[in-house]
PDB file of N, CA and C in Angstrom:
ATOM      1  N   PHE A   1      10.563  15.272 -15.905  1.00 61.00           N
ATOM      2  CA  PHE A   1      10.372  14.284 -14.867  1.00 61.00           C
ATOM      3  C   PHE A   1       9.725  13.005 -15.392  1.00 61.00           C
ATOM      4  N   LEU A   2       8.972  13.085 -16.463  1.00 66.00           N
ATOM      5  CA  LEU A   2       8.298  11.901 -16.968  1.00 66.00           C
ATOM      6  C   LEU A   2       9.285  10.839 -17.428  1.00 66.00           C
ATOM      7  N   GLY A   3      10.474  11.233 -17.842  1.00 72.00           N
ATOM      8  CA  GLY A   3      11.478  10.276 -18.272  1.00 72.00           C
ATOM      9  C   GLY A   3      12.085   9.490 -17.123  1.00 72.00           C
ATOM     10  N   PHE A   4      12.002  10.017 -15.897  1.00 73.00           N
ATOM     11  CA  PHE A   4      12.562   9.333 -14.732  1.00 73.00           C
ATOM     12  C   PHE A   4      11.682   8.190 -14.236  1.00 73.00           C
ATOM     13  N   PHE A   5      10.374   8.303 -14.456  1.00 70.00           N
ATOM     14  CA  PHE A   5       9.439   7.357 -13.873  1.00 70.00           C
ATOM     15  C   PHE A   5       8.671   6.633 -14.971  1.00 70.00           C
ATOM     16  N   PRO A   6       8.411   5.339 -14.761  1.00 71.00           N
ATOM     17  CA  PRO A   6       7.639   4.597 -15.769  1.00 71.00           C
ATOM     18  C   PRO A   6       6.176   5.033 -15.754  1.00 71.00           C
ATOM     19  N   PHE A   7       5.518   4.835 -16.882  1.00 72.00           N
ATOM     20  CA  PHE A   7       4.101   5.182 -16.999  1.00 72.00           C
ATOM     21  C   PHE A   7       3.278   3.902 -16.931  1.00 72.00           C
ATOM     22  N   PHE A   8       2.299   3.863 -16.038  1.00 69.00           N
ATOM     23  CA  PHE A   8       1.422   2.712 -15.884  1.00 69.00           C
ATOM     24  C   PHE A   8      -0.003   3.156 -16.174  1.00 69.00           C
ATOM     25  N   PRO A   9      -0.550   2.792 -17.346  1.00 73.00           N
ATOM     26  CA  PRO A   9      -1.916   3.227 -17.661  1.00 73.00           C
ATOM     27  C   PRO A   9      -2.959   2.606 -16.741  1.00 73.00           C
ATOM     28  N   GLN A  10      -2.759   1.364 -16.307  1.00 78.00           N
ATOM     29  CA  GLN A  10      -3.667   0.712 -15.372  1.00 78.00           C
ATOM     30  C   GLN A  10      -2.843   0.132 -14.239  1.00 78.00           C
ATOM     31  N   VAL A  11      -3.164   0.538 -13.022  1.00 74.00           N
ATOM     32  CA  VAL A  11      -2.401   0.111 -11.850  1.00 74.00           C
ATOM     33  C   VAL A  11      -3.345  -0.578 -10.875  1.00 74.00           C
ATOM     34  N   ASN A  12      -2.918  -1.702 -10.325  1.00 77.00           N
ATOM     35  CA  ASN A  12      -3.659  -2.363  -9.264  1.00 77.00           C
ATOM     36  C   ASN A  12      -3.392  -1.586  -7.972  1.00 77.00           C
ATOM     37  N   LEU A  13      -4.418  -0.983  -7.412  1.00 73.00           N
ATOM     38  CA  LEU A  13      -4.237  -0.119  -6.241  1.00 73.00           C
ATOM     39  C   LEU A  13      -3.716  -0.872  -5.033  1.00 73.00           C
ATOM     40  N   ASN A  14      -3.978  -2.174  -4.947  1.00 75.00           N
ATOM     41  CA  ASN A  14      -3.474  -2.960  -3.821  1.00 75.00           C
ATOM     42  C   ASN A  14      -1.972  -3.184  -3.899  1.00 75.00           C
ATOM     43  N   SER A  15      -1.360  -2.951  -5.064  1.00 79.00           N
ATOM     44  CA  SER A  15       0.075  -3.176  -5.210  1.00 79.00           C
ATOM     45  C   SER A  15       0.901  -1.915  -4.934  1.00 79.00           C
ATOM     46  N   ILE A  16       0.256  -0.776  -4.746  1.00 80.00           N
ATOM     47  CA  ILE A  16       0.984   0.475  -4.517  1.00 80.00           C
ATOM     48  C   ILE A  16       1.441   0.545  -3.062  1.00 80.00           C
ATOM     49  N   ARG A  17       2.716   0.789  -2.838  1.00 83.00           N
ATOM     50  CA  ARG A  17       3.277   0.926  -1.492  1.00 83.00           C
ATOM     51  C   ARG A  17       3.805   2.339  -1.223  1.00 83.00           C
ATOM     52  N   ARG A  18       4.208   3.019  -2.278  1.00 86.00           N
ATOM     53  CA  ARG A  18       4.723   4.383  -2.135  1.00 86.00           C
ATOM     54  C   ARG A  18       4.183   5.253  -3.252  1.00 86.00           C
ATOM     55  N   CYS A  19       4.123   6.546  -2.974  1.00 83.00           N
ATOM     56  CA  CYS A  19       3.613   7.484  -3.964  1.00 83.00           C
ATOM     57  C   CYS A  19       4.459   8.757  -3.887  1.00 83.00           C
ATOM     58  N   LEU A  20       4.773   9.332  -5.033  1.00 83.00           N
ATOM     59  CA  LEU A  20       5.534  10.576  -5.103  1.00 83.00           C
ATOM     60  C   LEU A  20       4.663  11.632  -5.759  1.00 83.00           C
ATOM     61  N   LEU A  21       4.480  12.747  -5.075  1.00 87.00           N
ATOM     62  CA  LEU A  21       3.689  13.853  -5.592  1.00 87.00           C
ATOM     63  C   LEU A  21       4.648  14.979  -5.962  1.00 87.00           C
ATOM     64  N   ILE A  22       4.600  15.417  -7.213  1.00 88.00           N
ATOM     65  CA  ILE A  22       5.438  16.512  -7.693  1.00 88.00           C
ATOM     66  C   ILE A  22       4.531  17.687  -8.016  1.00 88.00           C
ATOM     67  N   SER A  23       4.819  18.822  -7.396  1.00 91.00           N
ATOM     68  CA  SER A  23       3.993  20.006  -7.593  1.00 91.00           C
ATOM     69  C   SER A  23       4.903  21.188  -7.938  1.00 91.00           C
ATOM     70  N   TYR A  24       4.512  21.958  -8.951  1.00 91.00           N
ATOM     71  CA  TYR A  24       5.302  23.122  -9.368  1.00 91.00           C
ATOM     72  C   TYR A  24       4.484  24.384  -9.171  1.00 91.00           C
ATOM     73  N   ASP A  25       5.037  25.328  -8.433  1.00 91.00           N
ATOM     74  CA  ASP A  25       4.412  26.634  -8.225  1.00 91.00           C
ATOM     75  C   ASP A  25       5.077  27.612  -9.195  1.00 91.00           C
ATOM     76  N   ALA A  26       4.366  27.956 -10.278  1.00 92.00           N
ATOM     77  CA  ALA A  26       4.941  28.807 -11.320  1.00 92.00           C
ATOM     78  C   ALA A  26       5.185  30.228 -10.816  1.00 92.00           C
ATOM     79  N   GLU A  27       4.331  30.682  -9.928  1.00 94.00           N
ATOM     80  CA  GLU A  27       4.474  32.052  -9.421  1.00 94.00           C
ATOM     81  C   GLU A  27       5.748  32.218  -8.601  1.00 94.00           C
ATOM     82  N   ALA A  28       6.024  31.264  -7.725  1.00 94.00           N
ATOM     83  CA  ALA A  28       7.226  31.318  -6.887  1.00 94.00           C
ATOM     84  C   ALA A  28       8.393  30.572  -7.530  1.00 94.00           C
ATOM     85  N   GLN A  29       8.155  29.883  -8.626  1.00 93.00           N
ATOM     86  CA  GLN A  29       9.150  29.068  -9.323  1.00 93.00           C
ATOM     87  C   GLN A  29       9.804  28.050  -8.378  1.00 93.00           C
ATOM     88  N   LEU A  30       8.931  27.362  -7.634  1.00 94.00           N
ATOM     89  CA  LEU A  30       9.393  26.348  -6.692  1.00 94.00           C
ATOM     90  C   LEU A  30       8.839  24.985  -7.099  1.00 94.00           C
ATOM     91  N   LEU A  31       9.672  23.984  -6.962  1.00 92.00           N
ATOM     92  CA  LEU A  31       9.281  22.613  -7.215  1.00 92.00           C
ATOM     93  C   LEU A  31       9.158  21.928  -5.860  1.00 92.00           C
ATOM     94  N   GLU A  32       8.004  21.346  -5.594  1.00 92.00           N
ATOM     95  CA  GLU A  32       7.757  20.715  -4.302  1.00 92.00           C
ATOM     96  C   GLU A  32       7.575  19.218  -4.505  1.00 92.00           C
ATOM     97  N   LEU A  33       8.326  18.426  -3.753  1.00 91.00           N
ATOM     98  CA  LEU A  33       8.255  16.973  -3.812  1.00 91.00           C
ATOM     99  C   LEU A  33       7.729  16.459  -2.475  1.00 91.00           C
ATOM    100  N   ARG A  34       6.746  15.566  -2.548  1.00 91.00           N
ATOM    101  CA  ARG A  34       6.227  14.922  -1.345  1.00 91.00           C
ATOM    102  C   ARG A  34       6.201  13.427  -1.579  1.00 91.00           C
ATOM    103  N   HIS A  35       6.640  12.684  -0.580  1.00 90.00           N
ATOM    104  CA  HIS A  35       6.718  11.235  -0.656  1.00 90.00           C
ATOM    105  C   HIS A  35       5.757  10.657   0.380  1.00 90.00           C
ATOM    106  N   TYR A  36       4.893   9.729  -0.059  1.00 89.00           N
ATOM    107  CA  TYR A  36       3.906   9.131   0.825  1.00 89.00           C
ATOM    108  C   TYR A  36       4.084   7.620   0.875  1.00 89.00           C
ATOM    109  N   SER A  37       3.855   7.052   2.036  1.00 87.00           N
ATOM    110  CA  SER A  37       3.801   5.612   2.204  1.00 87.00           C
ATOM    111  C   SER A  37       2.329   5.224   2.259  1.00 87.00           C
ATOM    112  N   VAL A  38       1.941   4.202   1.502  1.00 83.00           N
ATOM    113  CA  VAL A  38       0.541   3.799   1.397  1.00 83.00           C
ATOM    114  C   VAL A  38       0.387   2.419   2.015  1.00 83.00           C
ATOM    115  N   GLN A  39      -0.636   2.268   2.872  1.00 78.00           N
ATOM    116  CA  GLN A  39      -0.914   0.982   3.500  1.00 78.00           C
ATOM    117  C   GLN A  39      -2.401   0.695   3.372  1.00 78.00           C
ATOM    118  N   VAL A  40      -2.733  -0.502   2.913  1.00 72.00           N
ATOM    119  CA  VAL A  40      -4.123  -0.913   2.770  1.00 72.00           C
ATOM    120  C   VAL A  40      -4.572  -1.525   4.093  1.00 72.00           C
ATOM    121  N   VAL A  41      -5.660  -0.977   4.643  1.00 71.00           N
ATOM    122  CA  VAL A  41      -6.175  -1.435   5.925  1.00 71.00           C
ATOM    123  C   VAL A  41      -7.644  -1.814   5.758  1.00 71.00           C
ATOM    124  N   PRO A  42      -8.047  -3.007   6.188  1.00 69.00           N
ATOM    125  CA  PRO A  42      -9.460  -3.381   6.078  1.00 69.00           C
ATOM    126  C   PRO A  42     -10.324  -2.536   7.010  1.00 69.00           C
ATOM    127  N   VAL A  43     -11.495  -2.125   6.512  1.00 75.00           N
ATOM    128  CA  VAL A  43     -12.395  -1.270   7.272  1.00 75.00           C
ATOM    129  C   VAL A  43     -13.746  -1.958   7.385  1.00 75.00           C
ATOM    130  N   GLY A  44     -14.406  -1.776   8.509  1.00 80.00           N
ATOM    131  CA  GLY A  44     -15.742  -2.323   8.694  1.00 80.00           C
ATOM    132  C   GLY A  44     -15.753  -3.761   9.176  1.00 80.00           C
ATOM    133  N   LEU A  45     -14.627  -4.268   9.660  1.00 78.00           N
ATOM    134  CA  LEU A  45     -14.561  -5.630  10.176  1.00 78.00           C
ATOM    135  C   LEU A  45     -14.418  -5.600  11.686  1.00 78.00           C
ATOM    136  N   SER A  46     -14.802  -6.681  12.330  1.00 83.00           N
ATOM    137  CA  SER A  46     -14.614  -6.759  13.775  1.00 83.00           C
ATOM    138  C   SER A  46     -13.116  -6.785  14.083  1.00 83.00           C
ATOM    139  N   ARG A  47     -12.781  -6.440  15.295  1.00 80.00           N
ATOM    140  CA  ARG A  47     -11.370  -6.326  15.680  1.00 80.00           C
ATOM    141  C   ARG A  47     -10.637  -7.664  15.547  1.00 80.00           C
ATOM    142  N   GLY A  48     -11.283  -8.747  15.968  1.00 79.00           N
ATOM    143  CA  GLY A  48     -10.654 -10.065  15.883  1.00 79.00           C
ATOM    144  C   GLY A  48     -10.407 -10.507  14.456  1.00 79.00           C
ATOM    145  N   LEU A  49     -11.403 -10.303  13.584  1.00 78.00           N
ATOM    146  CA  LEU A  49     -11.249 -10.680  12.178  1.00 78.00           C
ATOM    147  C   LEU A  49     -10.196  -9.822  11.486  1.00 78.00           C
ATOM    148  N   ARG A  50     -10.157  -8.532  11.814  1.00 75.00           N
ATOM    149  CA  ARG A  50      -9.155  -7.636  11.224  1.00 75.00           C
ATOM    150  C   ARG A  50      -7.753  -8.067  11.623  1.00 75.00           C
ATOM    151  N   LYS A  51      -7.574  -8.499  12.882  1.00 75.00           N
ATOM    152  CA  LYS A  51      -6.258  -8.941  13.355  1.00 75.00           C
ATOM    153  C   LYS A  51      -5.808 -10.201  12.622  1.00 75.00           C
ATOM    154  N   ILE A  52      -6.749 -11.125  12.383  1.00 74.00           N
ATOM    155  CA  ILE A  52      -6.408 -12.354  11.667  1.00 74.00           C
ATOM    156  C   ILE A  52      -6.013 -12.041  10.225  1.00 74.00           C
ATOM    157  N   LEU A  53      -6.735 -11.123   9.573  1.00 72.00           N
ATOM    158  CA  LEU A  53      -6.448 -10.793   8.169  1.00 72.00           C
ATOM    159  C   LEU A  53      -5.133 -10.051   8.000  1.00 72.00           C
ATOM    160  N   GLN A  54      -4.702  -9.288   9.004  1.00 71.00           N
ATOM    161  CA  GLN A  54      -3.471  -8.509   8.876  1.00 71.00           C
ATOM    162  C   GLN A  54      -2.231  -9.351   9.137  1.00 71.00           C
ATOM    163  N   GLU A  55      -2.382 -10.464   9.825  1.00 68.00           N
ATOM    164  CA  GLU A  55      -1.231 -11.309  10.117  1.00 68.00           C
ATOM    165  C   GLU A  55      -0.943 -12.219   8.936  1.00 68.00           C
ATOM    166  N   LYS A  56       0.284 -12.683   8.846  1.00 68.00           N
ATOM    167  CA  LYS A  56       0.645 -13.633   7.800  1.00 68.00           C
ATOM    168  C   LYS A  56       0.141 -15.013   8.208  1.00 68.00           C
ATOM    169  N   PHE A  57      -0.477 -15.685   7.259  1.00 63.00           N
ATOM    170  CA  PHE A  57      -1.022 -17.000   7.547  1.00 63.00           C
ATOM    171  C   PHE A  57       0.067 -18.053   7.503  1.00 63.00           C
ATOM    172  N   PRO A  58       0.017 -18.998   8.445  1.00 65.00           N
ATOM    173  CA  PRO A  58       0.971 -20.115   8.368  1.00 65.00           C
ATOM    174  C   PRO A  58       0.562 -21.058   7.243  1.00 65.00           C
ATOM    175  N   ASN A  59       1.402 -21.995   6.945  1.00 69.00           N
ATOM    176  CA  ASN A  59       1.121 -22.983   5.910  1.00 69.00           C
ATOM    177  C   ASN A  59       0.020 -23.913   6.407  1.00 69.00           C
ATOM    178  N   LEU A  60      -1.167 -23.802   5.809  1.00 68.00           N
ATOM    179  CA  LEU A  60      -2.306 -24.598   6.250  1.00 68.00           C
ATOM    180  C   LEU A  60      -2.230 -26.042   5.778  1.00 68.00           C
ATOM    181  N   ALA A  61      -1.315 -26.365   4.896  1.00 73.00           N
ATOM    182  CA  ALA A  61      -1.172 -27.738   4.408  1.00 73.00           C
ATOM    183  C   ALA A  61      -0.708 -28.666   5.520  1.00 73.00           C
ATOM    184  N   ARG A  62      -0.034 -28.125   6.518  1.00 74.00           N
ATOM    185  CA  ARG A  62       0.461 -28.948   7.618  1.00 74.00           C
ATOM    186  C   ARG A  62      -0.585 -29.161   8.711  1.00 74.00           C
ATOM    187  N   MET A  63      -1.740 -28.507   8.591  1.00 73.00           N
ATOM    188  CA  MET A  63      -2.766 -28.602   9.630  1.00 73.00           C
ATOM    189  C   MET A  63      -3.914 -29.500   9.157  1.00 73.00           C
ATOM    190  N   ASP A  64      -4.504 -30.184  10.113  1.00 75.00           N
ATOM    191  CA  ASP A  64      -5.627 -31.063   9.809  1.00 75.00           C
ATOM    192  C   ASP A  64      -6.955 -30.326   9.780  1.00 75.00           C
ATOM    193  N   ASP A  65      -7.064 -29.259  10.584  1.00 72.00           N
ATOM    194  CA  ASP A  65      -8.337 -28.559  10.726  1.00 72.00           C
ATOM    195  C   ASP A  65      -8.067 -27.059  10.904  1.00 72.00           C
ATOM    196  N   VAL A  66      -9.044 -26.248  10.534  1.00 67.00           N
ATOM    197  CA  VAL A  66      -8.914 -24.784  10.659  1.00 67.00           C
ATOM    198  C   VAL A  66      -8.819 -24.382  12.130  1.00 67.00           C
ATOM    199  N   SER A  67      -9.381 -25.179  13.032  1.00 74.00           N
ATOM    200  CA  SER A  67      -9.339 -24.852  14.455  1.00 74.00           C
ATOM    201  C   SER A  67      -7.897 -24.805  14.978  1.00 74.00           C
ATOM    202  N   GLN A  68      -6.992 -25.493  14.342  1.00 71.00           N
ATOM    203  CA  GLN A  68      -5.578 -25.447  14.748  1.00 71.00           C
ATOM    204  C   GLN A  68      -4.981 -24.065  14.477  1.00 71.00           C
ATOM    205  N   LEU A  69      -5.503 -23.355  13.480  1.00 65.00           N
ATOM    206  CA  LEU A  69      -5.030 -21.994  13.199  1.00 65.00           C
ATOM    207  C   LEU A  69      -5.469 -21.037  14.299  1.00 65.00           C
ATOM    208  N   LEU A  70      -6.713 -21.177  14.746  1.00 65.00           N
ATOM    209  CA  LEU A  70      -7.263 -20.273  15.751  1.00 65.00           C
ATOM    210  C   LEU A  70      -6.798 -20.651  17.127  1.00 65.00           C
TER     211      LEU A  70
END
């Protein structure tokens, strides 16, 4: 299986979107594959600030003041 997937010695955890877990049970001779979707969610922020951070920001170059964003 190592030949199918690239090896990354150092990975930026914020760039991971999917994960594949391969597990082999030698006793039952079964190979188990699990696929996970990974999403980074901010924790410990107020609800309003979290909502602003999760949305895509518009181009601020076209705005005169930050108040136009809010």
